[in-house]
Amino acid sequence: MLQRRIPLLITFLTGVIIVITFFIPHPPFGKLQDDALVWYSIILGFSMLIGVDSLLRFHYRRIARREKGFGFSFVFYAGFLACFITGIISEIKFGDAFAEGTSFRYLYDYILVPLQSTMFALLAFFVASASYRAFRARNFIATLLLITAVIVMLGRIPIGAKIPGITPLTDWILNYLQLGPARGIRIGIALGAISMSLRLILGIERTYLS
Amino acid sequence: MMILLILSLSVKAFDTPNDGGGSITIEVVGLNGDLKNGYVYRNSMEDTTFELRGLISRTSYKYVDDGAENGKEYLYKVELEFDDTTLTLFTGPVSAKAQWYDPTRTSVLIFLIIFSGFVLWFIQLARKNPEGLFIRKIPALDAIDEAVGRSTEMGKPTFFIHGLSGITDAGTLAALTILRRVSSKVAEYETPLIVTNYDPIVMAASSETVKQAYAEVGKIDNFNEKNIVYLTYEQFGYTAGVDGLMIRENPGAVFLQGYFYAESLILAETGHSVGAIQIAGTTAATQLPFFIAACDYVLIGEETLAASSYIGREPVMLGSVKGSDYGKLFIMIFIGIGVIFATIATILNIKGNSILMNAFNTFMGWL
Amino acid sequence: MMEVIGIWIACGLTIAILSFLYGDNPIYKFAEHLYVGYSAAYWLIYIWHFEIKQMVVQPIAGRQPGAIWLIIPLFFGLLMLTRWFPRIAWVSRWSIAFTVGIGSGLVLTGGVQGFIIPQVKATLLSLWTGNVWESINNFIIIFGVLTTLLYFFFSREHKGILGAGANIGIVFIMIAMGASFGYTVMARISLLIGRLSFLWDSILRLIRFF
Amino acid sequence: MIWEKLTKIDRRYIFLFIGIVVLLPIVFNLKVSVKISDEVLSAYKEIDNLPKGSAVMISIDYDAASMPELQPMLKAILRHCFKKELKVILINFWPLGVPIGAQGLEEVAREFNKTYGVDYINLGYRPGDVAVMLRMGIDIKKVFYTDLSGRPLDSLPIMNNIKNYDDIGILVGLEAGAMGDAWIQYVGTRFKQKIILGVTAVMAAEQYPYLQAGQIVGLIGGLKGAAEYETLVNIPGTGLVGMASQTYAHLTIIFFIIIGNISYFVLRRKGKKK
């Protein structure tokens, strides 16, 4: 009862209220959708404590048991503490850890930014290796994939403009040919998501509960 | 010229429509770009003073006064400054009120009723008559058992990698259904399963899902909460962490499910480099091409969302899929009729008859 | 001086992540563990600063009207913490159910208003516009949307007209996939350009410094 | 034999080639010229046709990761706005993008000798995403009481004539994520705001439905879009340099695809003979 029925009821009520208030501008309903987003992020904040705690324990265990590569768990702790401590200090000292000039920002600029953008940049290499492997004219559909990809790739660089027809063809593919399927896929996803939401509200879909 | 302009000017004050109240809109009608400044003053009908509220917008010729009290009457005075003259106009009394229904959203309401109607109707039908419901083949979902099986034969763990969306995203909930299937297979074969999480709420839900699956096949003792890993709520930190785990744990099967952003290809290429069978599914239309290029099986968009019905094959679920298909059919027919209407309207319009065209445009405006 | 040290660190981390291309190695492991640790703490500070502090603490401390409603997310947030106690961990399902309810409600209304209606509306094109090419392009868009939607019919076997339509749909889908892939290559390369420019500029700066 | 080796080529060779061709133009400062596409031209025209003194709101919805693509765009658009004597209001929906946006704005404003608070303003970041967008439709000053550095908005002359979206000529969203959809769905749909999106190249293909539906009036996609805009404004920047690396990298990838297909067909023919 408490474990299954109540959660289903909570989902039902919350979902229905959110949907109904969408059509009612009158206070206090009009703002409810916006408020709900804020509420969601507050709950997310609490859950993050659980998540981070499990991560800290994971590395603590590795060190305690001297598991293979446990030395790197010290690096993990160093990174965690460096950020956490500078964050707390900057928050107390300046009231805003994210302001320019705090030690927290210094670490952000010189540790997080390069890590983040280099990780992202790895994609340039993976895009090359994936296209080398995947774009083979194995059958009709694979050939289509390959041909459109190559045409658009050429059309996006200035040299493509020198091959007659490539630029207009690329523009035509992007503006018309791919527009229909792109729209169809998205309408499909939206419909699927709506149908899924209905199932959730009705309590038919309850993977995580039973 | 100037006199003509001024004679044609008027000012309107009305309750701002379709809102939560507390707001009155003042609109100057008949202006066309010569306005230098337009000041709006308000009198609360309690004394004779007019208080400056703000300026008329020079692009929309409107001012929205949000400081009105609901139900209280106000008078407004508008001073319009032109290059060579100033004009003062009065309007009111007017009061603000909150509306109980937003008619601009009627089309949303109608669509929701029709679509939910189909889904509910077919769920009801399925309850009464559970036989004969069909769902087309989705190869990527059939491959789940094979992938876990092969991973077991090779003595390698199975990886389930969640995307970056939270629990509020339909794609994440679909991912959880697939996780449910994967974990019951894994529990049955007694191979290790590692679930990586980006979002802590999803982690909690994953943990519940996997635990339930293990309990169902009677292997609850084999369930290890520590294998439901939380990494970090940072896109590429998560990617770096998952990549590292994959390279070191060397999985035989990798499931990439949920909403992904750019990291999709980094993860899929790393999974491929360790030789795992990869089954991906996402509602992120932008990332589908990369999964198609780098993975063995891909659930395309809506296929992901149909997964729970496909796997469970429960009549009510299949009924909802059927209802949703009818919703899709409704949209297609709607598009079809709309296109025919638009075509006829355009042809008539070219020939000089604009009645249908105007009707069409009115309809589009309402929609 | 701090900036020079920062650039050294950033360069080092950039190279450490790039080394992953060669294969797993201790330098990458170092960067990876630092990254996970650092960013986990970063989001704790982030959530505190931007969500808990600004959306919970300040409204309550400032006795803002409506702050009383924050009791709802706080209640469900606290329930989430029951995950620390395995025997009552199931209570956290209530919070999960609440967030699922919020999500379903938002998807139902947002999906229709924000996506389905505008996209369907944009597809209501005329098949004859007075211009042959424009008319053909309109037809292609409409045809692409409809056949793609046919591919996403699940409750009937893809045979006969439905089968033919769905097959055309998958052809359109693959063209869209190829176009999107080809178009994306550019972005991925841009990221690498950004990173390599940074490395090159930093090298020049460091050379000048010494 | 050689073809068999090629199909199983160690992907690290591909990585090496890509690294080299991207690095060379950066080191030797090579440039290429670009052709202008319609969607960038229409974005340019929309801004170009705004009357002098109109306000352009630019939303920085990206962080360092997408800086290589979106920062050249930001700078090119700012240069255009300042050249046309338009007022610029910068806001942020990605807190991590705040310093990036500020840096670009200050740099370009200095080039044009513009005055803060009169010609441009940086409102900074307020949490709440969509809620902030919606509330700005009522009154910007009720969401952003102060600018980035804490000055009250009422004390800055640029904000005198600006209350909400009605007073914003064009909204330019520079997007690396889902914020662009939110701008369109919430602000475009509800407040009838004209929107131009500048997006990373990966997202660009996805925006065409919006462009075609008239939900956005212009689209600038990726580094190429930035390079095109730089060309239109006639002030070359990092976008154009990057295009050279881009060109060589694309050609390298296409070269590898061709090699891959030749080896595939040669091997298949051999397989058939056997």
CSV table of N, CA and C in Angstrom, one decimal, chain D residues 93 123 125-146 153 163 165:
chain,number,residue,atom,x,y,z
D,93,PHE,N,21.7,32.5,-19.6
D,93,PHE,CA,21.0,31.5,-19.0
D,93,PHE,C,21.8,30.3,-18.6
D,123,LEU,N,23.2,42.1,-18.2
D,123,LEU,CA,22.3,41.8,-17.0
D,123,LEU,C,22.8,40.7,-16.2
D,125,TYR,N,23.2,36.7,-14.9
D,125,TYR,CA,22.4,35.5,-14.8
D,125,TYR,C,21.4,35.5,-13.7
D,126,ARG,N,20.2,35.0,-13.9
D,126,ARG,CA,19.3,34.8,-12.8
D,126,ARG,C,18.8,33.3,-12.9
D,127,PRO,N,18.8,32.6,-11.8
D,127,PRO,CA,18.4,31.2,-11.9
D,127,PRO,C,16.9,31.1,-12.2
D,128,GLY,N,16.5,30.0,-12.7
D,128,GLY,CA,15.0,29.8,-12.9
D,128,GLY,C,14.7,29.5,-14.4
D,129,ASP,N,15.6,29.5,-15.3
D,129,ASP,CA,15.4,29.2,-16.7
D,129,ASP,C,14.1,29.8,-17.3
D,130,VAL,N,13.2,28.9,-17.6
D,130,VAL,CA,12.0,29.3,-18.2
D,130,VAL,C,11.2,30.3,-17.4
D,131,ALA,N,11.2,30.2,-16.1
D,131,ALA,CA,10.5,31.1,-15.3
D,131,ALA,C,11.0,32.5,-15.5
D,132,VAL,N,12.3,32.6,-15.6
D,132,VAL,CA,12.9,34.0,-15.9
D,132,VAL,C,12.5,34.5,-17.2
D,133,MET,N,12.5,33.6,-18.2
D,133,MET,CA,12.1,34.1,-19.6
D,133,MET,C,10.7,34.6,-19.5
D,134,LEU,N,9.8,33.9,-18.9
D,134,LEU,CA,8.4,34.3,-18.8
D,134,LEU,C,8.2,35.6,-18.1
D,135,ARG,N,8.9,35.7,-17.0
D,135,ARG,CA,8.7,36.9,-16.2
D,135,ARG,C,9.3,38.1,-16.9
D,136,MET,N,10.3,37.9,-17.7
D,136,MET,CA,10.8,39.1,-18.5
D,136,MET,C,9.8,39.6,-19.5
D,137,GLY,N,8.8,38.7,-19.8
D,137,GLY,CA,7.7,39.2,-20.7
D,137,GLY,C,6.8,40.2,-20.1
D,138,ILE,N,6.8,40.2,-18.7
D,138,ILE,CA,6.0,41.1,-18.0
D,138,ILE,C,6.8,42.4,-17.7
D,139,ASP,N,8.0,42.2,-17.1
D,139,ASP,CA,8.8,43.3,-16.8
D,139,ASP,C,10.3,42.8,-16.5
D,140,ILE,N,11.2,43.2,-17.3
D,140,ILE,CA,12.6,42.8,-17.2
D,140,ILE,C,13.1,43.3,-15.9
D,141,LYS,N,12.7,44.5,-15.5
D,141,LYS,CA,13.3,45.0,-14.2
D,141,LYS,C,12.8,44.3,-13.0
D,142,LYS,N,11.7,43.5,-13.1
D,142,LYS,CA,11.3,42.8,-12.0
D,142,LYS,C,12.0,41.5,-11.8
D,143,VAL,N,12.8,41.1,-12.9
D,143,VAL,CA,13.6,39.8,-12.8
D,143,VAL,C,15.0,40.2,-12.5
D,144,PHE,N,15.5,41.2,-13.3
D,144,PHE,CA,16.9,41.7,-13.1
D,144,PHE,C,16.8,43.1,-12.4
D,145,TYR,N,16.8,43.1,-11.1
D,145,TYR,CA,16.8,44.4,-10.4
D,145,TYR,C,18.0,45.2,-10.7
D,146,THR,N,19.1,44.4,-10.8
D,146,THR,CA,20.4,45.1,-11.1
D,146,THR,C,21.1,44.4,-12.2
D,153,LEU,N,19.0,48.8,-12.2
D,153,LEU,CA,18.7,49.0,-13.7
D,153,LEU,C,18.1,50.4,-13.9
D,163,LYS,N,10.9,47.9,-21.2
D,163,LYS,CA,10.2,47.3,-20.1
D,163,LYS,C,10.2,45.7,-20.3
D,165,TYR,N,9.5,42.4,-23.6
D,165,TYR,CA,9.9,42.0,-25.0
D,165,TYR,C,9.3,42.9,-26.0
